[in-house]
Short mmCIF file of C-alpha atoms and ligand atoms in Angstrom, two decimals:
data_model
loop_
_atom_site.label_atom_id
_atom_site.label_comp_id
_atom_site.label_asym_id
_atom_site.label_seq_id
_atom_site.Cartn_x
_atom_site.Cartn_y
_atom_site.Cartn_z
CA MET A 25 1.59 -15.81 18.85
CA PHE A 26 2.25 -15.78 14.61
CA SER A 27 5.72 -18.03 14.53
CA PHE A 28 7.08 -17.90 10.95
CA LEU A 29 10.71 -19.94 9.78
CA ASN A 30 13.30 -17.04 8.79
CA LYS A 31 16.72 -17.91 7.26
CA ASN A 32 19.43 -16.02 9.22
CA GLN A 33 21.20 -13.73 6.94
CA SER A 34 24.31 -13.24 8.78
CA THR A 35 24.60 -17.53 9.85
CA GLY A 36 22.17 -19.08 7.37
CA GLU A 37 20.51 -21.20 9.95
CA VAL A 38 16.74 -21.35 10.03
CA GLU A 39 15.18 -20.37 13.10
CA GLU A 40 11.33 -19.70 14.08
CA LEU A 41 10.09 -16.05 14.92
CA HIS A 42 7.39 -15.34 16.86
CA LEU A 43 5.32 -12.05 16.29
CA ASP A 44 3.95 -9.82 18.96
CA GLU A 45 0.07 -9.77 18.21
CA ALA A 46 -0.29 -7.25 20.08
CA ASN A 47 2.28 -4.81 18.00
CA ILE A 48 0.66 -5.51 14.50
CA PRO A 49 1.18 -2.63 12.28
CA ALA A 50 -2.51 -1.21 12.47
CA HIS A 51 -1.45 0.34 8.54
CA VAL A 52 0.86 -1.14 6.42
CA ALA A 53 1.48 0.53 2.75
CA ILE A 54 3.18 -1.22 0.03
CA ILE A 55 5.17 0.13 -2.87
CA MET A 56 5.00 -3.08 -4.73
CA ASP A 57 8.19 -2.66 -7.48
CA GLY A 58 9.91 -4.77 -9.33
CA ASN A 59 7.38 -6.27 -11.76
CA GLY A 60 9.08 -5.38 -14.86
CA ARG A 61 12.64 -6.78 -13.48
CA TRP A 62 11.47 -10.26 -12.51
CA ALA A 63 9.41 -10.50 -15.91
CA GLN A 64 13.10 -9.11 -17.59
CA GLN A 65 15.11 -12.32 -15.05
CA ARG A 66 12.54 -14.71 -16.69
CA HIS A 67 13.03 -13.54 -20.42
CA LEU A 68 9.20 -12.79 -20.31
CA PRO A 69 7.55 -9.17 -20.87
CA ARG A 70 6.69 -7.11 -18.36
CA ILE A 71 3.05 -7.68 -18.48
CA ALA A 72 3.85 -10.79 -16.97
CA GLY A 73 5.48 -9.26 -14.24
CA HIS A 74 2.67 -7.13 -13.49
CA LYS A 75 0.35 -10.23 -13.82
CA GLN A 76 2.22 -12.10 -11.68
CA GLY A 77 2.08 -9.02 -9.09
CA MET A 78 -1.53 -9.14 -9.14
CA ASP A 79 -1.31 -12.67 -7.36
CA THR A 80 0.66 -11.61 -5.05
CA VAL A 81 -1.69 -8.87 -3.94
CA LYS A 82 -4.20 -11.63 -3.38
CA THR A 83 -1.85 -13.63 -1.22
CA VAL A 84 -0.51 -10.47 0.71
CA ALA A 85 -4.03 -8.89 1.27
CA THR A 86 -5.21 -12.46 2.63
CA ALA A 87 -2.02 -12.97 4.52
CA ALA A 88 -2.32 -9.29 6.32
CA SER A 89 -5.78 -10.03 6.95
CA HIS A 90 -5.12 -12.67 8.86
CA LEU A 91 -2.30 -11.12 10.67
CA GLY A 92 -4.48 -8.53 12.24
CA VAL A 93 -3.59 -5.82 10.09
CA LYS A 94 -6.57 -3.05 9.46
CA VAL A 95 -5.22 -0.96 6.68
CA LEU A 96 -3.78 -2.20 3.77
CA THR A 97 -2.55 0.29 1.34
CA LEU A 98 -1.29 -0.77 -2.02
CA TYR A 99 0.59 1.88 -4.45
CA ALA A 100 -0.78 0.23 -7.93
CA PHE A 101 -0.63 2.74 -10.32
CA SER A 102 1.26 6.40 -10.08
CA THR A 103 -0.18 10.12 -11.16
CA GLU A 104 3.35 9.39 -13.38
CA ASN A 105 3.52 5.66 -14.61
CA TRP A 106 1.30 7.51 -17.74
CA LYS A 107 4.77 7.96 -19.29
CA ARG A 108 5.10 4.29 -19.65
CA PRO A 109 4.27 2.78 -22.82
CA THR A 110 0.63 2.75 -24.10
CA ALA A 111 0.40 -1.13 -24.37
CA GLU A 112 2.11 -1.37 -20.43
CA VAL A 113 -0.41 1.27 -19.28
CA ASN A 114 -3.47 -0.30 -21.00
CA TYR A 115 -2.11 -3.50 -19.13
CA LEU A 116 -2.25 -1.70 -15.82
CA MET A 117 -5.42 -0.31 -16.26
CA LYS A 118 -7.02 -4.01 -17.16
CA LEU A 119 -5.71 -6.00 -14.18
CA PRO A 120 -8.21 -4.16 -11.00
CA VAL A 121 -11.38 -5.37 -13.79
CA ASP A 122 -9.40 -8.92 -13.98
CA PHE A 123 -8.80 -8.88 -10.35
CA PHE A 124 -11.76 -7.80 -8.50
CA GLY A 125 -13.75 -9.93 -11.55
CA THR A 126 -12.32 -13.14 -9.63
CA PHE A 127 -11.61 -11.92 -6.00
CA VAL A 128 -14.18 -10.30 -4.73
CA PRO A 129 -16.02 -13.45 -3.46
CA ASP A 130 -12.25 -13.66 -1.67
CA LEU A 131 -12.38 -10.70 0.02
CA ILE A 132 -16.15 -11.00 1.07
CA LYS A 133 -15.22 -14.13 2.69
CA ASN A 134 -12.24 -12.82 4.30
CA ASN A 135 -14.47 -9.62 5.39
CA ILE A 136 -11.94 -7.44 3.39
CA ARG A 137 -13.66 -4.05 2.40
CA VAL A 138 -11.96 -2.25 -0.97
CA LYS A 139 -11.28 1.88 -0.78
CA VAL A 140 -9.38 3.59 -3.55
CA MET A 141 -8.06 7.01 -3.09
CA GLY A 142 -6.28 8.91 -6.41
CA TYR A 143 -7.86 10.81 -9.34
CA THR A 144 -9.93 8.02 -10.45
CA ASP A 145 -12.17 9.65 -12.55
CA LYS A 146 -9.41 9.95 -14.95
CA LEU A 147 -9.43 6.04 -15.14
CA PRO A 148 -10.82 4.08 -18.17
CA ALA A 149 -14.36 3.30 -17.56
CA ALA A 150 -14.10 -0.34 -17.42
CA THR A 151 -11.52 0.20 -14.38
CA GLN A 152 -13.69 2.55 -12.64
CA LYS A 153 -16.74 0.33 -12.89
CA ALA A 154 -14.65 -2.51 -11.71
CA VAL A 155 -13.46 -0.03 -8.24
CA ARG A 156 -17.26 1.30 -7.90
CA ASP A 157 -18.45 -2.81 -8.08
CA ALA A 158 -15.86 -3.70 -5.09
CA ILE A 159 -16.59 -0.85 -2.96
CA ALA A 160 -20.19 -1.67 -3.68
CA ASP A 161 -19.77 -5.03 -3.16
CA THR A 162 -17.52 -5.49 0.09
CA ALA A 163 -19.25 -2.01 1.96
CA ASN A 164 -20.66 -4.35 4.65
CA CYS A 165 -17.63 -6.00 5.38
CA THR A 166 -15.85 -4.80 8.47
CA GLY A 167 -12.69 -6.42 8.57
CA MET A 168 -9.58 -5.08 7.25
CA VAL A 169 -9.50 -2.01 4.40
CA LEU A 170 -7.92 -3.12 1.25
CA ASN A 171 -6.93 0.16 -0.18
CA PHE A 172 -5.60 0.63 -3.62
CA ALA A 173 -3.58 3.51 -4.65
CA LEU A 174 -4.89 4.18 -8.23
CA ASN A 175 -3.85 6.93 -10.25
CA TYR A 176 -2.71 8.72 -7.03
CA GLY A 177 0.49 11.16 -6.74
CA GLY A 178 1.36 12.44 -2.71
CA ARG A 179 2.01 15.77 -4.03
CA ALA A 180 -0.98 16.06 -6.44
CA GLU A 181 -3.12 15.15 -3.28
CA ILE A 182 -1.54 17.56 -1.03
CA VAL A 183 -2.10 20.25 -4.00
CA THR A 184 -5.76 19.35 -4.00
CA ALA A 185 -5.98 19.57 -0.24
CA VAL A 186 -4.92 23.22 -0.13
CA GLN A 187 -7.03 24.45 -3.70
CA LYS A 188 -9.92 23.18 -1.27
CA LEU A 189 -9.02 25.07 1.67
CA ALA A 190 -8.27 28.03 0.17
CA GLU A 191 -11.92 27.81 -1.65
CA ALA A 192 -13.04 27.13 1.34
CA VAL A 193 -11.49 30.80 3.23
CA LYS A 194 -12.60 32.76 -0.47
CA ALA A 195 -16.16 31.46 0.35
CA GLY A 196 -15.51 32.89 4.01
CA LYS A 197 -16.33 29.69 5.83
CA LEU A 198 -12.24 29.59 7.23
CA ASP A 199 -10.40 31.46 8.74
CA PRO A 200 -6.92 30.80 7.73
CA ALA A 201 -5.47 30.79 11.51
CA ALA A 202 -7.54 27.66 11.55
CA ILE A 203 -5.57 25.78 9.36
CA ASP A 204 -4.11 23.31 10.76
CA GLU A 205 -2.49 19.86 10.43
CA VAL A 206 -5.99 18.27 11.26
CA ALA A 207 -7.51 20.60 8.51
CA ILE A 208 -5.60 19.21 6.31
CA ASP A 209 -5.81 15.84 7.03
CA GLN A 210 -9.03 15.96 6.41
CA GLN A 211 -9.12 17.04 2.83
CA LEU A 212 -6.23 14.04 1.94
CA MET A 213 -7.34 10.97 0.45
CA THR A 214 -7.18 9.14 3.74
CA ALA A 215 -9.62 10.86 5.59
CA ASP A 216 -12.22 8.46 6.01
CA LEU A 217 -9.83 6.16 7.61
CA ALA A 218 -9.78 8.66 10.60
CA GLU A 219 -7.31 7.34 13.21
CA LEU A 220 -5.51 5.09 10.87
CA ARG A 221 -4.97 6.78 7.73
CA ASP A 222 -1.30 7.11 8.93
CA PRO A 223 0.75 4.28 7.61
CA ASP A 224 2.47 2.78 10.75
CA LEU A 225 5.01 0.60 8.49
CA LEU A 226 5.85 1.24 4.83
CA ILE A 227 7.44 -1.33 3.03
CA ARG A 228 9.04 -1.14 -0.56
CA THR A 229 10.35 -4.14 -2.64
CA SER A 230 12.73 -4.87 -4.91
CA GLY A 231 15.92 -3.09 -3.67
CA GLU A 232 15.17 0.30 -4.26
CA GLU A 233 14.89 3.02 -1.37
CA ARG A 234 13.06 5.87 -2.20
CA LEU A 235 9.25 7.31 -1.41
CA SER A 236 8.55 7.74 -5.28
CA ASN A 237 5.68 10.49 -4.09
CA PHE A 238 3.90 7.98 -2.13
CA MET A 239 2.01 9.33 1.18
CA LEU A 240 4.57 12.15 1.42
CA TRP A 241 2.21 13.59 4.38
CA GLN A 242 0.99 10.57 5.63
CA VAL A 243 4.40 8.40 6.27
CA ALA A 244 5.83 11.40 7.83
CA TYR A 245 6.46 9.09 11.15
CA SER A 246 6.03 5.69 9.28
CA GLU A 247 8.90 2.68 9.89
CA PHE A 248 10.54 2.19 6.55
CA VAL A 249 11.07 -1.37 5.71
CA PHE A 250 13.17 -2.20 2.29
CA THR A 251 13.33 -5.85 1.45
CA GLN A 252 15.18 -7.16 -1.72
CA GLN A 253 12.69 -9.76 -3.03
CA HIS A 254 11.05 -8.31 -6.42
CA TRP A 255 7.08 -7.77 -5.84
CA PRO A 256 5.83 -11.30 -7.86
CA ASP A 257 8.59 -13.04 -4.85
CA PHE A 258 6.95 -10.87 -2.36
CA ASP A 259 4.81 -13.69 -0.35
CA GLN A 260 3.40 -14.11 3.74
CA THR A 261 7.14 -14.89 4.50
CA ALA A 262 8.29 -11.61 3.36
CA LEU A 263 5.25 -9.65 4.94
CA GLU A 264 6.02 -11.28 8.35
CA GLN A 265 10.08 -10.78 8.24
CA ALA A 266 8.82 -6.84 7.64
CA ILE A 267 6.29 -6.89 10.68
CA TYR A 268 9.13 -8.64 12.52
CA GLU A 269 11.66 -5.69 11.54
CA TYR A 270 9.22 -3.10 12.62
CA GLN A 271 8.34 -4.42 16.21
CA GLN A 272 11.91 -4.50 17.03
CA ARG A 273 12.22 -0.43 16.52
CA HIS A 274 11.05 1.90 18.90
CA ARG A 275 8.91 4.77 17.58
CA ARG A 276 9.35 7.81 19.48
CA PHE A 277 7.17 10.01 17.42
CA GLY A 278 9.86 13.01 18.08
CA GLY A 279 9.84 12.50 21.91
CA LEU A 280 12.76 10.42 23.84
CA THR A 281 10.78 7.67 25.26
CA PRO A 282 9.08 5.19 22.55
CA ALA A 283 5.83 4.78 22.17
CA LYS A 284 3.73 1.79 20.76
CA GLY A 285 3.16 1.86 17.37
C1 LIG B 22 6.45 -1.48 -10.66
O1 LIG B 22 7.18 -2.58 -10.76
C2 LIG B 22 4.63 -1.75 -10.19
C3 LIG B 22 3.64 -0.77 -10.74
C4 LIG B 22 3.97 0.41 -11.52
C5 LIG B 22 2.07 -1.74 -10.87
C6 LIG B 22 1.76 -1.98 -9.76
C7 LIG B 22 1.15 -3.44 -10.11
C8 LIG B 22 0.63 -4.43 -9.24
C9 LIG B 22 1.42 -5.10 -8.42
C10 LIG B 22 -0.32 -5.03 -9.69
C11 LIG B 22 -2.17 -3.97 -9.10
C12 LIG B 22 -2.94 -5.21 -9.10
C13 LIG B 22 -3.78 -4.53 -8.44
C14 LIG B 22 -4.91 -5.28 -8.39
C15 LIG B 22 -4.42 -2.81 -9.03
P1 LIG B 22 7.95 -1.51 -11.91
O2 LIG B 22 7.26 -2.34 -13.39
O3 LIG B 22 8.32 -0.51 -12.01
O4 LIG B 22 8.73 -2.95 -11.60
P2 LIG B 22 10.76 -2.58 -12.63
O5 LIG B 22 11.12 -1.27 -11.80
O6 LIG B 22 11.30 -3.28 -12.17
O7 LIG B 22 10.27 -2.24 -13.99
#
């Protein structure tokens, strides 16, 4: 039984809440928002928020793995983030080098395997190498998958999948009538996650309530939890609170009776 202390928003009282270990969301996806605002509030440059955000990734990945989450997908850089000032983009591109350079031994200790989804061939060479090395170094880990969305966009992902299917049709290898949801699933960047491909729980920090082009296909039946904390302030308790909220929901997947998530 996982328990945590929660401050009740209405009464202000601290209460002990319990998580149902049998209903931990298998795939948790997070839109890590608010690094810039966190820094701004402290009169720091935006990149200070990203650096602190990287430390939060370490805390949350470790906590999720201990809670029994099987896949943790983190939106680290979108196909639209290239529009940011060059200095900020360059800093964001260095973060994986820093992160994997220091954290891979802990990932291995926690049996966490690294996966990346996105157009990684467009990343700087040093970033690509850091990612490749981390994937190779953790390849034998059998616990949680830590899936970084890097240069990822949900619409671009669907476009690429459609192009691949069209190529197969053109080559006479695929009948258009055979294109179904499974065929599309198999062309998406989550295909290798098999039955864990769709997030059960999607969290977005920092008060914004939008998807920002994240996993558009895969979140069709995900539960959404929006939190007020900026990402650098998110921690193990915040993750437990989000999972607690998830456990109060009744997932029906379009049917009438609650289905187990
Ligand atoms: C959104 O906050 C955050 C990002 C675009 C970057 C997220 C990256 C990290 C948290 C670090 C990732 C770590 C690794 C290991 C790759 P924002 O800058 O848009 O915040 P704002 O809306 O307050 O400006």
